[in-house]
C-alpha positions as YAML, in Angstrom:
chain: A
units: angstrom
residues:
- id: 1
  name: UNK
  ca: [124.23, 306.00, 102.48]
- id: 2
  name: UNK
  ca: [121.67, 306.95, 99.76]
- id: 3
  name: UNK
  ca: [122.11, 304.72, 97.40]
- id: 4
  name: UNK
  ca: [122.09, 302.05, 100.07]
- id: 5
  name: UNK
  ca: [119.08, 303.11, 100.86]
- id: 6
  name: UNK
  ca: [117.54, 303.42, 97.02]
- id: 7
  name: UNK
  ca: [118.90, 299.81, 97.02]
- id: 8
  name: UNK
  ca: [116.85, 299.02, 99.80]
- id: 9
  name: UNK
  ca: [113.81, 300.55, 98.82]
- id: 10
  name: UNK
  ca: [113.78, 298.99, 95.09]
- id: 11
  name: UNK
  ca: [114.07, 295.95, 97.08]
- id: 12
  name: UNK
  ca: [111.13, 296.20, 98.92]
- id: 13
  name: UNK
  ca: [108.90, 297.02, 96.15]
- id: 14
  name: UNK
  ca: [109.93, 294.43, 93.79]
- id: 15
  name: UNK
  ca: [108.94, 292.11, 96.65]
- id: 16
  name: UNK
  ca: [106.06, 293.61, 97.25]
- id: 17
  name: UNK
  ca: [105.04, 293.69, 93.54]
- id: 18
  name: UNK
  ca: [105.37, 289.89, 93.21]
- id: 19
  name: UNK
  ca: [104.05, 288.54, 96.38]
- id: 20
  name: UNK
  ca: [101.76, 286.51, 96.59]
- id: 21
  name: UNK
  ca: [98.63, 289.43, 97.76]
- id: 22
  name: UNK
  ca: [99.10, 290.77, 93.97]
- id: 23
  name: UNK
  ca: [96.91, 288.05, 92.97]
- id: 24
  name: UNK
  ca: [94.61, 287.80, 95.53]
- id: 25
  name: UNK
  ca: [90.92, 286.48, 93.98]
- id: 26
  name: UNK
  ca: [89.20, 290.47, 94.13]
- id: 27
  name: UNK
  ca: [86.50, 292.18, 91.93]
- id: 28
  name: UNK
  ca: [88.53, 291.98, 88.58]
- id: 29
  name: UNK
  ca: [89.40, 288.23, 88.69]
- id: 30
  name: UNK
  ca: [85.53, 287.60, 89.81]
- id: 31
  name: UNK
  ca: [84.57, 289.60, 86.89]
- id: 32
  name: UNK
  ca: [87.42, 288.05, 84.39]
- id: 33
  name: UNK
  ca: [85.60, 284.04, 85.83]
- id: 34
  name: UNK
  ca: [82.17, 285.16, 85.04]
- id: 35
  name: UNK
  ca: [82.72, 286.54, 81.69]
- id: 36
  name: UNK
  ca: [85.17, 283.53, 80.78]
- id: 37
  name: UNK
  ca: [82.35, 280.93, 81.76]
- id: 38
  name: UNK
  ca: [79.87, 282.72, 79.53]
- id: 39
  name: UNK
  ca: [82.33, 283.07, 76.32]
- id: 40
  name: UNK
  ca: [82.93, 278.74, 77.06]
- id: 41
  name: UNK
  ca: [79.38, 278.24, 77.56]
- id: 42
  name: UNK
  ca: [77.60, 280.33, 74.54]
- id: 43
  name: UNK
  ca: [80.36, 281.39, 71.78]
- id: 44
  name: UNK
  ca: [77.52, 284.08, 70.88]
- id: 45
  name: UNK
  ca: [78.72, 286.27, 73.43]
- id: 46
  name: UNK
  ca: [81.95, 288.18, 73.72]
- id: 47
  name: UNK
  ca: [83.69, 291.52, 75.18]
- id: 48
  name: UNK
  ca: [81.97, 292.93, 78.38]
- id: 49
  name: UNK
  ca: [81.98, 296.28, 79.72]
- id: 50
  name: UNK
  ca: [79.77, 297.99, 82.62]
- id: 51
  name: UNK
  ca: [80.88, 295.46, 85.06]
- id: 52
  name: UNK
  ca: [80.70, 295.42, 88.17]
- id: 53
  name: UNK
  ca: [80.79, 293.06, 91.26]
- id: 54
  name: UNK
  ca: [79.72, 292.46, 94.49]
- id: 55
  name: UNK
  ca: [81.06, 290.86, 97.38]
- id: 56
  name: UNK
  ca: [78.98, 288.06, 99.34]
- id: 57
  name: UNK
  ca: [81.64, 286.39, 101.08]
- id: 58
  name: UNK
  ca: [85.08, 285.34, 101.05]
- id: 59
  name: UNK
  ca: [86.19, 284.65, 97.37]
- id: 60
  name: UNK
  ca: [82.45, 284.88, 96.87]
- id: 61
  name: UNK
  ca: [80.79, 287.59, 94.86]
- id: 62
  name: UNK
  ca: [77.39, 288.52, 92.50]
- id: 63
  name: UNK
  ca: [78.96, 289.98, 89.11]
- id: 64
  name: UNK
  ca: [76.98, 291.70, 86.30]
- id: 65
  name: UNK
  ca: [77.06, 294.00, 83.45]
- id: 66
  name: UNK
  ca: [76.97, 294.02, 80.09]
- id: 67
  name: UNK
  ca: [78.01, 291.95, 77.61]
- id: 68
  name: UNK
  ca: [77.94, 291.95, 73.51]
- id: 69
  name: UNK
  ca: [76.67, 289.02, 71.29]
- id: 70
  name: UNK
  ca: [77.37, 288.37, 67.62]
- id: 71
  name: UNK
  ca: [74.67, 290.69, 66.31]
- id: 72
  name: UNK
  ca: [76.37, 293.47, 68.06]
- id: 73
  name: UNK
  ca: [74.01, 294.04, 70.91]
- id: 74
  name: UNK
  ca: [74.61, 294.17, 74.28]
- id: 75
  name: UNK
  ca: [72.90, 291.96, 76.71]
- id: 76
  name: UNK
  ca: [72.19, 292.33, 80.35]
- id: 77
  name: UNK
  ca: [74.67, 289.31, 82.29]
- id: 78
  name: UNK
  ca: [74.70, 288.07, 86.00]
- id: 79
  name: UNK
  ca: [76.87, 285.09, 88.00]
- id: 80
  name: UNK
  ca: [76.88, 284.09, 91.43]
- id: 81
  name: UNK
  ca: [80.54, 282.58, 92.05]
- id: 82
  name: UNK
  ca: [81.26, 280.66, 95.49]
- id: 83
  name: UNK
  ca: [84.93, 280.26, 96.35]
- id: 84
  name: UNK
  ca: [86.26, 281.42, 93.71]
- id: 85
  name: UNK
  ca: [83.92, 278.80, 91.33]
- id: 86
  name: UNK
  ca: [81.16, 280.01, 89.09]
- id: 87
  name: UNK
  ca: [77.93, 278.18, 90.60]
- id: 88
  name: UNK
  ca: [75.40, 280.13, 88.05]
- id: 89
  name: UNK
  ca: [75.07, 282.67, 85.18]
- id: 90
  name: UNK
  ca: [72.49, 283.79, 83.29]
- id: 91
  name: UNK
  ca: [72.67, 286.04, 80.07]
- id: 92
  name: UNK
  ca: [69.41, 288.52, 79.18]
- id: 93
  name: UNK
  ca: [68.25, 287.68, 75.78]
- id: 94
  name: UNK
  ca: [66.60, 290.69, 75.48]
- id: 95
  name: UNK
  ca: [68.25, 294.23, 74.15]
- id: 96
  name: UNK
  ca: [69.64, 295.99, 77.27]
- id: 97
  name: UNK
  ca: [69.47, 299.19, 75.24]
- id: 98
  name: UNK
  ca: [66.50, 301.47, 76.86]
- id: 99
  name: UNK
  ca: [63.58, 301.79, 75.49]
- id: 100
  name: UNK
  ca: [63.74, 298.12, 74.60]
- id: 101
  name: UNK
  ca: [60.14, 296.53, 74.78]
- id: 102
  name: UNK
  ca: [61.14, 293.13, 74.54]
- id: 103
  name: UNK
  ca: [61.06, 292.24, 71.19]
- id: 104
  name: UNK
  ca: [64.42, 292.12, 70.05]
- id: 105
  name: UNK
  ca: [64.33, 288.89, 71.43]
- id: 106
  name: UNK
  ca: [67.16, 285.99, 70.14]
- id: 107
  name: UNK
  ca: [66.05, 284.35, 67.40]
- id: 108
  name: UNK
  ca: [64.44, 280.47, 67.24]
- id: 109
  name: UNK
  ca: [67.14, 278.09, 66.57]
- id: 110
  name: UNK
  ca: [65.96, 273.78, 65.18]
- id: 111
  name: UNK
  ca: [65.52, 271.74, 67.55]
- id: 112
  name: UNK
  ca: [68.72, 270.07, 67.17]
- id: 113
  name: UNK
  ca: [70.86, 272.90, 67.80]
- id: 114
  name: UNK
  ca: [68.62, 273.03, 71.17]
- id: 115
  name: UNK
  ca: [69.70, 269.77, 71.76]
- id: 116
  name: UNK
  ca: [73.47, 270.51, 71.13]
- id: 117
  name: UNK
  ca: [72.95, 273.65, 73.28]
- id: 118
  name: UNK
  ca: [71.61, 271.68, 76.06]
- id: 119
  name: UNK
  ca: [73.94, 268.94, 76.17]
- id: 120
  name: UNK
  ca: [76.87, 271.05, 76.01]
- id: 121
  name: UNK
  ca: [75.03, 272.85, 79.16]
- id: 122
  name: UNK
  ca: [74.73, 270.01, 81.10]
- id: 123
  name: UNK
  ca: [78.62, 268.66, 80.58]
- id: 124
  name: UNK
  ca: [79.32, 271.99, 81.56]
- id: 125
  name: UNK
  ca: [77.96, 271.70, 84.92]
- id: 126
  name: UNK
  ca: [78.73, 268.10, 85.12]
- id: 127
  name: UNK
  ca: [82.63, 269.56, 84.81]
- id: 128
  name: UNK
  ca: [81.54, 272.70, 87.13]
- id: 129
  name: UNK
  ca: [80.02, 269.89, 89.88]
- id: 130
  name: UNK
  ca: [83.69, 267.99, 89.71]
- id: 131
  name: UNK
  ca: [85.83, 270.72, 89.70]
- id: 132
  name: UNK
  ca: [84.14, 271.69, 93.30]
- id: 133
  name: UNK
  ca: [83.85, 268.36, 94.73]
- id: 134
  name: UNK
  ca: [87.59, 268.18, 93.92]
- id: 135
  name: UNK
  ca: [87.86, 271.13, 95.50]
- id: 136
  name: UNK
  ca: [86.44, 270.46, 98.63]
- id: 137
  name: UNK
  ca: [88.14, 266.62, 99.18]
- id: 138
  name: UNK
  ca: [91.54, 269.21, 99.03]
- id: 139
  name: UNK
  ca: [90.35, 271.54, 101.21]
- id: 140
  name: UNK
  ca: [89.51, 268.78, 103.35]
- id: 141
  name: UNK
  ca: [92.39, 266.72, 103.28]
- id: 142
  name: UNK
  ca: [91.35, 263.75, 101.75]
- id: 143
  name: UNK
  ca: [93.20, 263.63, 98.63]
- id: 144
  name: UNK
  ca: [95.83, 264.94, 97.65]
- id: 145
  name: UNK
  ca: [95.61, 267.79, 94.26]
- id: 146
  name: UNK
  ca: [99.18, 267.05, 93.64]
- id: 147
  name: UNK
  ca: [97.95, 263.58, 92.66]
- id: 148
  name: UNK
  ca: [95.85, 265.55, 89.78]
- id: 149
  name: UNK
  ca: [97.93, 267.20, 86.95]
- id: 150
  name: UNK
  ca: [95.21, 267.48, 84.96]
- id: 151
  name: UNK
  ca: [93.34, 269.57, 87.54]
- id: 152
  name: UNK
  ca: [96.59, 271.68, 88.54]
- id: 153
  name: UNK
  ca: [97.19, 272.28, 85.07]
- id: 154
  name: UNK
  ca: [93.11, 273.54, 84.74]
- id: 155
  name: UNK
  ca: [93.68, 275.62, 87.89]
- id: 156
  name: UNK
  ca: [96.95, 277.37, 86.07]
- id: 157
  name: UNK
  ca: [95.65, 278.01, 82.71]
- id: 158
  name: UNK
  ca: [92.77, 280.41, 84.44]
- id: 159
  name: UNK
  ca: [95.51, 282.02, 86.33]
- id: 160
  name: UNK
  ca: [97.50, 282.40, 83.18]
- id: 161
  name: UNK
  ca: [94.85, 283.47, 80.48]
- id: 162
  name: UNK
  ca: [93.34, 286.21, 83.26]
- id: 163
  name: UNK
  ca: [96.87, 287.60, 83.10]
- id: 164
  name: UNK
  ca: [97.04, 287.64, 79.40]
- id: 165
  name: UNK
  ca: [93.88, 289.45, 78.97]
- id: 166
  name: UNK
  ca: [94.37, 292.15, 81.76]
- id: 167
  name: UNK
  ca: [98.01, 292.69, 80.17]
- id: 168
  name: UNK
  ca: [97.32, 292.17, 76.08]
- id: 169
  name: UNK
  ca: [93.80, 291.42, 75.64]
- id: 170
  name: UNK
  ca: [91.20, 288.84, 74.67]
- id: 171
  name: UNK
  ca: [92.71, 285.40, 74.58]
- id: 172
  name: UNK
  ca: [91.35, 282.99, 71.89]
- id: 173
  name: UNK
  ca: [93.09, 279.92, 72.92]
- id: 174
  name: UNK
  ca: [95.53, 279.33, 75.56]
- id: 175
  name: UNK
  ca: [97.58, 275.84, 75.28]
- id: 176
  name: UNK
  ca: [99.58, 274.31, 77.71]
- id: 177
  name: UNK
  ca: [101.96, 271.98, 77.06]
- id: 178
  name: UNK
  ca: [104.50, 269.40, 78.91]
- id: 179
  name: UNK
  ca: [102.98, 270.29, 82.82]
- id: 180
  name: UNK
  ca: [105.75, 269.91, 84.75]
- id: 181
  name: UNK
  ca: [105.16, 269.44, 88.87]
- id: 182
  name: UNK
  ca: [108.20, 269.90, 91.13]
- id: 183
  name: UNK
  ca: [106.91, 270.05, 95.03]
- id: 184
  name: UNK
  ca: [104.03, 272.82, 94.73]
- id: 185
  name: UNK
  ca: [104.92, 274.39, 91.76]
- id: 186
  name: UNK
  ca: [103.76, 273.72, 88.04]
- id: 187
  name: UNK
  ca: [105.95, 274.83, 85.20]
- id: 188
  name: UNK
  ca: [106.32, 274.77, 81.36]
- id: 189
  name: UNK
  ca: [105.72, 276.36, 78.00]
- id: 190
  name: UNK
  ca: [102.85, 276.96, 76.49]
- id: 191
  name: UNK
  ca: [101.23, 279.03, 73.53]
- id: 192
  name: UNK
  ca: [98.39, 281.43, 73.70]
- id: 193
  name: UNK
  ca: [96.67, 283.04, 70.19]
- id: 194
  name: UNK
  ca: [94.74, 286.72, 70.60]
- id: 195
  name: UNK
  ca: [91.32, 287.03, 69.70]
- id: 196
  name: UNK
  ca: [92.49, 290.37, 67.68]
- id: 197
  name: UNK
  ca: [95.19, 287.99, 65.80]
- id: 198
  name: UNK
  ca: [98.17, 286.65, 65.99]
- id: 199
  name: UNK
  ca: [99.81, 284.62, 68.73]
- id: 200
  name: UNK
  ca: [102.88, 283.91, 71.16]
- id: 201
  name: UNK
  ca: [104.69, 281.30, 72.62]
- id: 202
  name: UNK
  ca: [105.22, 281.42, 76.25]
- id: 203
  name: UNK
  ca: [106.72, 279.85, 79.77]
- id: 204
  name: UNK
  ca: [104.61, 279.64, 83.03]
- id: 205
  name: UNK
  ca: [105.32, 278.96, 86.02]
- id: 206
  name: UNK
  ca: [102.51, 278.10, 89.42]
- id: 207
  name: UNK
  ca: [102.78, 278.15, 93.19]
- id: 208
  name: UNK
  ca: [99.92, 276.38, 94.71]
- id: 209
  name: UNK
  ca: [99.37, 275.98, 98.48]
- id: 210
  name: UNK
  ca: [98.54, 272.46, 100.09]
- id: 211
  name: UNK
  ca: [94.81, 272.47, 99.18]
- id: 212
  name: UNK
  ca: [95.55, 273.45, 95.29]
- id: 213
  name: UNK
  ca: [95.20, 276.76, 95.39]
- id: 214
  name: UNK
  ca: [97.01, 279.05, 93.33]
- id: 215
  name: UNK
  ca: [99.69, 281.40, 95.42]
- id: 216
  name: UNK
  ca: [101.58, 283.38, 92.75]
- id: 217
  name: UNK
  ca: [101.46, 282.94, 88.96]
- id: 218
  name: UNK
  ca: [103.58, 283.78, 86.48]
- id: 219
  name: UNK
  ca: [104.01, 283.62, 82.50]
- id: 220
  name: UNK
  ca: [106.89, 285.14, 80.24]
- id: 221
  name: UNK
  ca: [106.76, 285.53, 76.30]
- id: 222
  name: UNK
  ca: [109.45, 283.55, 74.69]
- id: 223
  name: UNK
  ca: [111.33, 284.63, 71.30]
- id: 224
  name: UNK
  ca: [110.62, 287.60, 68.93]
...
């Protein structure tokens, strides 16, 4: 009758441990979006620590802290993030160490790397403004994301990389490859390199719901 029962109960928490709740959008995946859309955005900038974040609304939340820039300084970060999407950041270009009067400010860069900067700004947003109008035709129910691999396969890469990081660390680049969609759920290999070096091949695997949301995620490391 006890081991039944130790049965049981192993049951029950594996089930628990994988459902979908375990990756509900909370604090640390807020945090992990913010920080991820400054590293794409500005390659200056890099590990963050301090953090902390705020709930607005549902899947909404203000995030800030710290984060460090090439010149090993630490900068002062904020992001608003609506539904899960990153609607604004801003990064501090000042010192955040006290005492700091303001001077340490980031050095003048030619006009052409302005330009560069800029433009790679406004695709940014451009993608930003079509990821959520994307969005909201699924939430509304007048397409249909399981018409969009492209946009599935964006959706599972973030759920992927976040847990990479929060299991082995800062992901350089996270690949991929041969997307395969059977009814709600995207699956396939892939390869991810480590920003501390080296790299691994791996399998994922997707749930979404109706609207394109991500459910439950899932990647494995394959060989060695």
């Amino acid at each position: 009758m006890t081991k039944r029962l130790t049965i049981c109960l192993s049951v029950v928490l594996a089930t628990t441990m994988t459902s979908p709740a375990a990756f509900a959008y909370d604090e640390a995946r807020a945090v992990d979006d913010c920080v991820q859309k400054i590293r794409y955005s500005d390659s200056r900038y890099s590990r963050a620590h301090e953090t902390r974040a705020e709930r607005t609304a549902h899947h909404s939340y203000k995030v800030s802290g710290l984060i460090r820039s090439g010149d090993d300084r630490d900068h002062r970060f904020t992001c608003r993030i609506d539904n899960r999407d990153v609607v604004s950041w801003r990064v501090d270009q000042h010192n955040a160490l006290s005492g700091d009067d303001g001077s340490n400010s980031a050095p003048l860069v030619g006009a052409g790397v302005l330009a560069l900067i800029a433009i790679a700004a406004i695709a940014g947003n451009q993608r930003d403004m079509e990821r959520g109008e994307k969005r909201s035709s699924y939430d509304r129910g007048e397409t249909s994301p399981f018409d969009d691999i492209r946009y599935l396969t964006r959706e599972c890469a973030r759920e992927v990389r976040f847990q990479i990081e929060r299991d082995h660390g800062e992901v350089r680049e996270l690949e991929l490859t041969y997307p395969h969609l059977r009814d709600q759920t995207l699956s396939g290999d892939g390869r991810v390199s480590f920003e501390r070096g080296g790299y691994r091949e791996l399998s994922f695997s997707c749930d979404f719901d109706r609207r394109g949301n991500i459910d439950d995620g899932y990647y494995s490391y394959r060989g060695r």
